[in-house]
Amino acid sequence: MPNFLTYLELAVALAALAALAILALRLRRARHDFQQEVAAWKVRLDLDLKHARQERDHLLDALAESFLLIDAESRIIFANKSAIGMFPGRELLDRRVQEVFLNPKLSKPLLECLRTREPIVTRVVLPHATKSSTEHDASSSVVLVIDASPVSDTPDDAPIIRVVIRDVTSEHHTEQIRKDFVANASHELRTPLTIINGYLSNLIDDDLVDDPEMTRRFLKIMRKHSERIARIVEDMLVISRLESGEASALNMKPFRMRSCIQDVLERLESMIRNQKATITVEMPDEELTLNGDRFYWTQVLFNLVENALKQNPRAGLNIEVGCIEEKGEICLWVADDGVGIPSADLTHIFRRFYRVAKHHSQEEIKGTGLGLSIVKRAVEAHRGSITVSSVPGDDTRFTMRIPQTHGTPDTPETSVSASSPDS
Ligand code: ADP
């Protein structure tokens, strides 16, 4: 028969077992709670990570530059909106750089950066077809600056690189125009300067100053060339003023077109008379006014009428200057029945320093090649447009269209002096 001690031992053992069971239960619950908490943390962390990624993508999408992330296998793992827009119609994500950019000029610097883990910045010039969204003319190329750099610091890490691609075509284009302008201007100025220097050397070194006849002849030639330099400089200043945004500060005032045309014809009177040219002014509305900067419009009409006279020194030229208001626009034209402009030159004549090869029968025609450049820029500064058509010997016509904004002209009208060559 079990004694009292045995019962006690049993009771203690049972109590211990119960305590253990309770502990085990508690532990299980604690583990369950812990697991649940870990799961909740994981969900929260995943959400945070997702938000952080979305935020990163939003920020990178807002960049004007194209941005790519590339992994160790040269696979594109991220491309922002600009990158997708820069290479339209191409699948970028999860594809290898070599497959996406078939032109090695693009893929080579990226692969080089992956291989060496050294940052690379390079400028590449690509044919236009690589980028369809560009607004430059079809013949120009696309210029891109590629900036690739490893993202991770430790060399043992999988080398992930970030790539920024910037389209600098427009800057490149502007820079090219500036370089051409400087080169052309220097060339145009150098010719008369060389001639003046030559005559000066003759006068001084060859002691020709004692010969008054010869001296006068040389001085006259030098004056002609110094006038040319002055005209080139004056024209360049007008172009530079129009290009530097001063156009936004145009002195806009309504003025009567008739008086402006009259001004121009008065200035060119001796030329018109000498060449026995006939000028017709077509203006159905005598009171027609244009809201614009009269200084520039005087220069525009002066250049166009003077061009017609200059290019056609033969007697009996007919020139028509016209102006009409239609469909909320002022339409202005200058036409002549002279030698005309070859069709191959028509698209180039508004370029700075562009001059059509001289007609064989003509003597040297004075001009800087800047006249039509000024005309185009002045018309565009007034939000207008200019076109040209030419049927040689019949009708060479410059037509300008300017949006009409009404106003009443100040009276009395004063003629404004344009910086014309003979003023
Ligand atoms: P330029 O100072 O030489 O006149 P422009 O820019 O005014 O320079 O004109 C560019 C070229 O366009 C001229 O050299 C000329 O060959 C041609 N051109 C312009 N207007 C006429 C015209 N009415 N008839 C024939 N050729 C013209």
Coordinates of C-alpha atoms and ligand atoms in Angstrom, one line a residue:
M1 CA 0.0 0.0 0.0
P2 CA 1.5 3.3 -1.0
N3 CA 2.6 5.3 1.8
F4 CA 2.0 9.0 2.4
L5 CA 5.4 9.9 0.9
T6 CA 4.7 8.2 -2.4
Y7 CA 1.4 10.2 -2.7
L8 CA 3.3 13.4 -2.0
E9 CA 5.9 12.6 -4.6
L10 CA 3.2 11.8 -7.1
A11 CA 1.5 15.1 -6.3
V12 CA 4.7 17.0 -6.8
A13 CA 5.4 15.2 -10.0
L14 CA 1.9 16.0 -11.3
A15 CA 2.2 19.6 -10.2
A16 CA 5.6 19.8 -12.0
L17 CA 4.0 18.2 -15.1
A18 CA 1.2 20.7 -15.0
A19 CA 3.6 23.6 -14.6
L20 CA 5.6 22.3 -17.5
A21 CA 2.5 21.9 -19.7
I22 CA 1.5 25.5 -18.8
L23 CA 5.0 26.7 -19.7
A24 CA 4.9 24.8 -22.9
L25 CA 1.6 26.3 -23.8
R26 CA 2.8 29.8 -22.9
L27 CA 5.9 29.2 -25.0
R28 CA 3.8 28.1 -27.9
R29 CA 1.6 31.1 -27.6
A30 CA 4.6 33.3 -27.3
R31 CA 6.2 31.7 -30.4
H32 CA 2.9 32.1 -32.2
D33 CA 2.7 35.8 -31.2
F34 CA 6.3 36.4 -32.2
Q35 CA 5.8 34.7 -35.5
Q36 CA 2.7 36.9 -36.1
E37 CA 4.6 40.0 -35.1
V38 CA 7.5 39.1 -37.5
A39 CA 5.0 38.5 -40.3
A40 CA 3.4 41.8 -39.6
W41 CA 6.8 43.5 -39.6
K42 CA 7.6 41.8 -42.8
V43 CA 4.4 43.1 -44.4
R44 CA 5.1 46.6 -43.1
L45 CA 8.7 46.5 -44.3
D46 CA 7.6 45.2 -47.8
L47 CA 5.1 48.0 -47.9
D48 CA 7.7 50.6 -46.9
L49 CA 10.1 49.2 -49.5
K50 CA 7.4 49.3 -52.1
H51 CA 6.6 52.9 -51.2
A52 CA 10.3 53.9 -51.2
R53 CA 10.7 52.3 -54.6
Q54 CA 7.6 54.0 -56.0
E55 CA 8.9 57.3 -54.6
R56 CA 12.3 56.7 -56.2
D57 CA 10.7 55.8 -59.5
H58 CA 8.5 59.0 -59.3
L59 CA 11.6 61.1 -58.7
L60 CA 13.6 59.4 -61.5
D61 CA 10.6 59.7 -63.8
A62 CA 10.6 63.4 -63.2
L63 CA 14.1 63.8 -64.5
A64 CA 14.5 65.3 -67.9
E65 CA 17.5 63.1 -68.5
S66 CA 17.2 59.4 -69.3
F67 CA 18.2 57.3 -66.3
L68 CA 19.0 53.5 -66.4
L69 CA 20.1 51.0 -63.8
I70 CA 22.1 48.1 -65.2
D71 CA 23.0 44.8 -63.3
A72 CA 26.1 42.7 -63.4
E73 CA 24.8 40.7 -66.4
S74 CA 24.5 44.0 -68.3
R75 CA 20.7 43.8 -68.0
I76 CA 18.7 47.0 -67.8
I77 CA 16.8 46.6 -64.5
F78 CA 15.3 50.1 -64.4
A79 CA 14.5 52.8 -67.0
N80 CA 12.8 56.1 -66.3
K81 CA 10.1 57.7 -68.5
S82 CA 12.6 59.9 -70.3
A83 CA 14.7 56.8 -71.2
I84 CA 11.6 55.1 -72.6
G85 CA 10.7 58.3 -74.5
M86 CA 14.3 58.7 -75.8
F87 CA 14.2 55.2 -77.4
P88 CA 10.6 54.7 -78.4
G89 CA 9.5 51.4 -79.7
R90 CA 12.3 49.6 -77.9
E91 CA 11.8 47.2 -75.0
L92 CA 14.4 48.3 -72.4
L93 CA 13.6 46.4 -69.2
D94 CA 15.2 43.0 -68.6
R95 CA 17.2 43.2 -71.8
R96 CA 20.9 43.3 -72.1
V97 CA 22.6 46.5 -73.1
Q98 CA 24.0 44.9 -76.3
E99 CA 20.6 43.8 -77.5
V100 CA 18.9 47.2 -76.8
F101 CA 21.6 49.5 -78.1
L102 CA 22.8 47.9 -81.4
N103 CA 25.0 51.0 -82.1
P104 CA 28.3 50.3 -80.3
K105 CA 28.7 54.0 -79.7
L106 CA 26.0 53.7 -77.1
S107 CA 26.6 50.2 -75.7
K108 CA 30.4 50.4 -75.5
P109 CA 30.7 53.0 -72.8
L110 CA 28.2 51.2 -70.6
L111 CA 29.9 47.8 -70.9
E112 CA 33.2 49.5 -70.3
C113 CA 31.9 51.0 -67.1
L114 CA 30.6 47.6 -66.0
R115 CA 33.9 46.0 -66.8
T116 CA 36.3 48.5 -65.2
R117 CA 33.9 49.8 -62.5
E118 CA 35.2 53.3 -63.3
P119 CA 32.9 56.2 -64.1
I120 CA 32.7 57.2 -67.7
V121 CA 31.4 60.5 -69.2
T122 CA 31.4 60.6 -73.0
R123 CA 29.7 62.5 -75.8
V124 CA 28.4 60.5 -78.8
V125 CA 27.0 61.7 -82.1
L126 CA 24.3 59.4 -83.6
P127 CA 22.4 59.4 -86.8
H128 CA 19.0 61.0 -86.5
A129 CA 17.0 57.8 -86.7
T130 CA 18.1 56.7 -83.2
K131 CA 15.8 59.3 -81.7
S132 CA 12.5 60.0 -83.2
S133 CA 11.2 62.5 -80.7
T134 CA 13.7 65.2 -81.7
E135 CA 12.5 68.4 -83.2
H136 CA 15.6 69.2 -85.2
D137 CA 15.6 68.9 -89.0
A138 CA 16.0 65.4 -90.4
S139 CA 19.5 65.9 -91.7
S140 CA 21.0 66.8 -88.3
S141 CA 22.4 64.1 -86.0
V142 CA 21.5 63.6 -82.4
V143 CA 24.2 64.4 -79.8
L144 CA 24.1 62.6 -76.4
V145 CA 26.2 62.9 -73.3
I146 CA 26.5 59.5 -71.6
D147 CA 27.4 59.5 -67.9
A148 CA 27.8 56.0 -66.5
S149 CA 29.0 55.3 -62.9
P150 CA 29.1 52.3 -60.6
V151 CA 26.4 52.5 -57.8
S152 CA 28.1 50.2 -55.3
D153 CA 31.2 51.2 -53.4
T154 CA 32.7 47.8 -52.5
P155 CA 34.5 46.2 -55.4
D156 CA 33.2 42.7 -54.4
D157 CA 29.6 43.7 -54.8
A158 CA 27.8 42.8 -58.0
P159 CA 28.6 45.9 -60.1
I160 CA 25.4 47.7 -60.7
I161 CA 25.8 50.9 -62.7
R162 CA 23.6 53.9 -63.1
V163 CA 23.5 55.7 -66.4
V164 CA 22.3 59.2 -67.2
I165 CA 21.9 60.1 -70.8
R166 CA 21.4 63.8 -71.7
D167 CA 20.3 65.0 -75.2
V168 CA 22.5 68.0 -76.0
T169 CA 21.6 68.2 -79.6
S170 CA 20.1 71.7 -79.2
E171 CA 23.1 73.1 -77.3
H172 CA 25.4 71.4 -79.9
H173 CA 23.4 73.0 -82.7
T174 CA 23.5 76.5 -81.1
E175 CA 27.2 76.2 -80.5
Q176 CA 27.7 75.1 -84.2
I177 CA 25.7 78.1 -85.4
R178 CA 27.8 80.4 -83.2
K179 CA 31.0 78.9 -84.4
D180 CA 29.9 79.3 -88.1
F181 CA 28.8 82.8 -87.4
V182 CA 32.2 83.8 -85.9
A183 CA 34.0 82.0 -88.8
N184 CA 31.9 83.6 -91.5
A185 CA 32.0 87.1 -89.9
S186 CA 35.8 86.9 -89.5
H187 CA 36.1 85.8 -93.1
E188 CA 33.8 88.6 -94.4
L189 CA 35.6 91.2 -92.4
R190 CA 39.0 89.9 -93.3
T191 CA 38.6 90.5 -97.0
P192 CA 38.0 94.3 -96.9
L193 CA 40.5 94.7 -94.1
T194 CA 43.2 93.0 -96.2
I195 CA 42.4 95.2 -99.2
I196 CA 42.6 98.4 -97.0
N197 CA 45.9 97.2 -95.6
G198 CA 47.2 96.5 -99.0
Y199 CA 46.4 100.0 -100.2
L200 CA 47.8 101.5 -97.0
S201 CA 51.1 99.6 -97.6
N202 CA 51.2 100.9 -101.2
L203 CA 50.7 104.5 -100.0
I204 CA 53.2 104.4 -97.2
D205 CA 55.9 101.9 -98.3
D206 CA 56.0 102.9 -101.9
D207 CA 55.9 106.6 -101.2
L208 CA 52.8 107.1 -103.3
V209 CA 51.4 109.8 -100.9
D210 CA 53.3 112.3 -103.0
D211 CA 51.1 111.5 -105.9
P212 CA 47.8 113.2 -105.1
E213 CA 45.9 111.6 -108.0
M214 CA 46.9 108.1 -106.9
T215 CA 46.4 108.9 -103.2
R216 CA 42.8 110.1 -103.9
R217 CA 42.0 106.9 -105.9
F218 CA 43.4 104.7 -103.2
L219 CA 41.6 106.5 -100.5
K220 CA 38.3 106.2 -102.4
I221 CA 38.8 102.4 -102.7
M222 CA 39.7 102.2 -99.0
R223 CA 36.5 104.2 -98.1
K224 CA 34.4 101.8 -100.1
H225 CA 35.8 98.8 -98.2
S226 CA 35.6 100.5 -94.8
E227 CA 31.9 101.3 -95.5
R228 CA 31.5 97.6 -96.2
I229 CA 33.0 96.7 -92.8
A230 CA 30.7 99.2 -91.1
R231 CA 27.7 97.7 -92.9
I232 CA 28.7 94.1 -91.9
V233 CA 29.2 95.2 -88.3
E234 CA 25.9 97.1 -88.2
D235 CA 24.0 94.1 -89.7
M236 CA 25.6 91.8 -87.2
L237 CA 24.6 94.1 -84.3
V238 CA 20.9 94.1 -85.5
I239 CA 20.9 90.3 -85.8
S240 CA 22.5 89.9 -82.4
R241 CA 19.9 92.3 -80.9
L242 CA 17.1 90.3 -82.4
E243 CA 18.6 87.0 -81.3
S244 CA 19.5 88.1 -77.8
G245 CA 15.8 88.2 -76.8
E246 CA 15.6 92.0 -77.2
A247 CA 12.8 91.1 -79.5
S248 CA 10.6 90.8 -76.4
A249 CA 11.3 94.4 -75.8
L250 CA 10.2 95.5 -79.2
N251 CA 8.8 99.0 -79.3
M252 CA 5.3 97.9 -80.3
K253 CA 3.1 100.8 -81.5
P254 CA 0.5 100.9 -84.3
F255 CA 1.8 102.7 -87.4
R256 CA 0.4 103.3 -90.8
M257 CA 1.9 101.0 -93.4
R258 CA 1.7 103.6 -96.2
S259 CA 3.9 106.0 -94.4
C260 CA 6.5 103.3 -93.6
I261 CA 6.5 102.2 -97.3
Q262 CA 6.8 105.8 -98.3
D263 CA 9.8 106.2 -96.0
V264 CA 11.6 103.2 -97.6
L265 CA 10.9 104.4 -101.2
E266 CA 12.2 107.9 -100.4
R267 CA 15.4 106.4 -99.1
L268 CA 15.9 104.4 -102.1
E269 CA 14.8 107.1 -104.5
S270 CA 18.1 107.8 -106.2
M271 CA 18.7 104.0 -106.8
I272 CA 15.2 103.7 -108.2
R273 CA 15.7 106.7 -110.5
N274 CA 19.1 105.6 -111.7
Q275 CA 17.8 102.1 -112.5
K276 CA 14.6 103.5 -114.1
A277 CA 12.7 101.0 -112.0
T278 CA 8.9 101.2 -111.7
I279 CA 7.5 100.8 -108.2
T280 CA 3.8 100.0 -107.6
V281 CA 2.3 100.1 -104.2
E282 CA -0.8 97.9 -103.8
M283 CA -2.7 98.9 -100.7
P284 CA -6.5 98.7 -100.9
D285 CA -6.8 100.2 -97.4
E286 CA -4.9 103.4 -97.3
E287 CA -5.2 103.6 -93.5
L288 CA -4.0 100.1 -92.9
T289 CA -2.0 100.0 -89.6
L290 CA 0.3 97.4 -88.2
N291 CA 1.0 97.1 -84.5
G292 CA 4.7 96.5 -84.4
D293 CA 8.2 98.0 -84.1
R294 CA 8.4 100.5 -87.0
F295 CA 12.2 100.6 -86.9
Y296 CA 12.4 96.9 -87.8
W297 CA 9.6 97.0 -90.4
T298 CA 11.3 99.9 -92.1
Q299 CA 14.5 97.8 -92.2
V300 CA 12.5 94.7 -93.5
L301 CA 11.0 96.6 -96.4
F302 CA 14.2 98.5 -97.1
N303 CA 16.2 95.2 -97.3
L304 CA 13.6 93.6 -99.6
V305 CA 13.2 96.5 -102.0
E306 CA 16.9 97.2 -102.0
N307 CA 17.6 93.5 -102.8
A308 CA 15.3 93.6 -105.8
L309 CA 17.1 96.7 -107.1
K310 CA 20.6 95.4 -106.2
Q311 CA 20.1 92.1 -107.9
N312 CA 18.6 93.7 -111.1
P313 CA 20.7 96.6 -112.2
R314 CA 19.2 96.5 -115.7
A315 CA 16.8 99.3 -116.6
G316 CA 13.0 98.8 -116.5
L317 CA 12.6 96.6 -113.5
N318 CA 9.1 96.4 -112.0
I319 CA 8.7 96.1 -108.2
E320 CA 5.5 95.7 -106.4
V321 CA 5.1 96.5 -102.7
G322 CA 1.8 95.4 -101.2
C323 CA -0.1 95.2 -98.0
I324 CA -3.5 93.8 -97.2
E325 CA -5.4 92.7 -94.1
E326 CA -7.1 89.4 -94.3
K327 CA -8.4 86.7 -91.9
G328 CA -6.9 88.6 -88.9
E329 CA -3.5 88.8 -90.4
I330 CA -1.5 91.5 -92.2
C331 CA -0.2 90.2 -95.4
L332 CA 2.8 92.1 -96.8
W333 CA 4.7 91.4 -100.0
V334 CA 7.6 92.6 -102.1
A335 CA 7.7 91.2 -105.7
D336 CA 9.9 91.9 -108.7
D337 CA 10.2 90.6 -112.3
G338 CA 14.0 90.4 -112.2
V339 CA 16.6 87.6 -112.6
G340 CA 15.0 85.7 -109.7
I341 CA 16.5 83.1 -107.4
P342 CA 17.4 79.6 -108.5
S343 CA 15.1 77.0 -106.8
A344 CA 18.1 75.2 -105.2
D345 CA 19.0 78.4 -103.4
L346 CA 15.5 79.3 -102.1
T347 CA 15.7 77.2 -98.9
H348 CA 19.1 78.7 -98.0
I349 CA 18.8 82.5 -98.7
F350 CA 17.6 83.3 -95.1
R351 CA 20.8 81.8 -93.7
R352 CA 23.4 84.2 -92.4
F353 CA 26.0 85.2 -95.0
Y354 CA 24.4 83.1 -97.7
R355 CA 24.6 84.7 -101.1
V356 CA 23.5 83.2 -104.4
A357 CA 26.5 82.7 -106.8
K358 CA 26.7 85.9 -108.9
H359 CA 25.1 86.0 -112.3
H360 CA 27.8 86.1 -115.0
S361 CA 26.7 89.3 -116.6
Q362 CA 26.6 91.2 -113.3
E363 CA 29.3 93.3 -111.8
E364 CA 30.1 92.9 -108.1
I365 CA 26.8 93.4 -106.2
K366 CA 27.3 95.0 -102.8
G367 CA 25.8 93.1 -99.9
T368 CA 26.7 91.2 -96.8
G369 CA 24.5 88.2 -97.1
L370 CA 22.9 89.3 -93.8
G371 CA 19.9 91.3 -95.2
L372 CA 17.4 88.4 -95.5
S373 CA 18.6 87.0 -92.1
I374 CA 17.6 90.3 -90.5
V375 CA 14.3 90.3 -92.4
K376 CA 13.4 86.8 -91.2
R377 CA 14.4 87.4 -87.6
A378 CA 12.5 90.7 -87.5
V379 CA 9.3 89.1 -88.9
E380 CA 9.5 86.2 -86.5
A381 CA 10.1 88.6 -83.6
H382 CA 6.6 89.9 -84.5
R383 CA 5.3 86.3 -84.4
G384 CA 5.0 86.4 -88.2
S385 CA 6.3 84.2 -91.0
I386 CA 8.0 84.8 -94.3
T387 CA 8.0 82.7 -97.5
V388 CA 9.7 83.2 -100.9
S389 CA 8.9 82.0 -104.4
S390 CA 10.6 82.7 -107.6
V391 CA 9.9 82.4 -111.3
P392 CA 13.1 84.0 -112.8
G393 CA 12.3 86.9 -115.1
D394 CA 8.7 86.9 -114.1
D395 CA 7.9 86.9 -110.4
T396 CA 10.2 86.8 -107.3
R397 CA 8.0 87.3 -104.3
F398 CA 8.6 87.6 -100.6
T399 CA 5.4 87.2 -98.6
M400 CA 5.0 87.9 -94.9
R401 CA 2.1 87.2 -92.7
I402 CA 1.8 88.8 -89.3
P403 CA -1.0 88.4 -86.8
Q404 CA -3.0 91.6 -86.6
T405 CA -3.5 93.3 -83.2
H406 CA -5.5 96.4 -83.6
G407 CA -4.6 99.8 -82.3
T408 CA -4.8 103.5 -83.3
P409 CA -1.6 105.0 -84.7
D410 CA -0.1 108.0 -82.9
T411 CA -0.4 111.2 -84.9
P412 CA 1.4 112.9 -86.4
E413 CA 3.6 110.0 -87.5
T414 CA 7.3 110.6 -87.5
S415 CA 9.6 108.6 -89.7
V416 CA 11.9 106.4 -87.8
S417 CA 15.4 106.0 -89.0
A418 CA 16.4 102.4 -89.8
S419 CA 20.0 101.6 -89.8
S420 CA 20.1 101.3 -93.5
P421 CA 23.3 101.3 -95.4
D422 CA 22.7 104.7 -96.9
S423 CA 21.3 106.4 -93.9
Ligands
ADP1 P1 22.8 90.4 -99.6 O1 23.4 91.3 -98.6 O2 23.8 89.7 -100.4 O3 21.8 91.1 -100.4 P2 20.6 88.9 -98.5 O4 20.6 88.1 -97.3 O5 19.8 90.2 -98.4 O6 22.1 89.3 -98.7 O7 20.3 88.1 -99.7 C1 20.8 86.8 -99.9 C2 20.9 86.5 -101.4 O8 19.6 86.3 -101.9 C3 21.4 87.6 -102.2 O9 22.8 87.5 -102.3 C4 20.8 87.3 -103.6 O10 21.6 86.4 -104.3 C5 19.5 86.6 -103.3 N1 18.3 87.6 -103.4 C6 17.6 88.2 -102.4 N2 16.6 88.9 -102.9 C7 16.6 88.7 -104.3 C8 15.8 89.2 -105.4 N3 14.8 90.0 -105.2 N4 16.2 88.8 -106.6 C9 17.2 87.9 -106.8 N5 18.0 87.5 -105.8 C10 17.7 87.8 -104.6

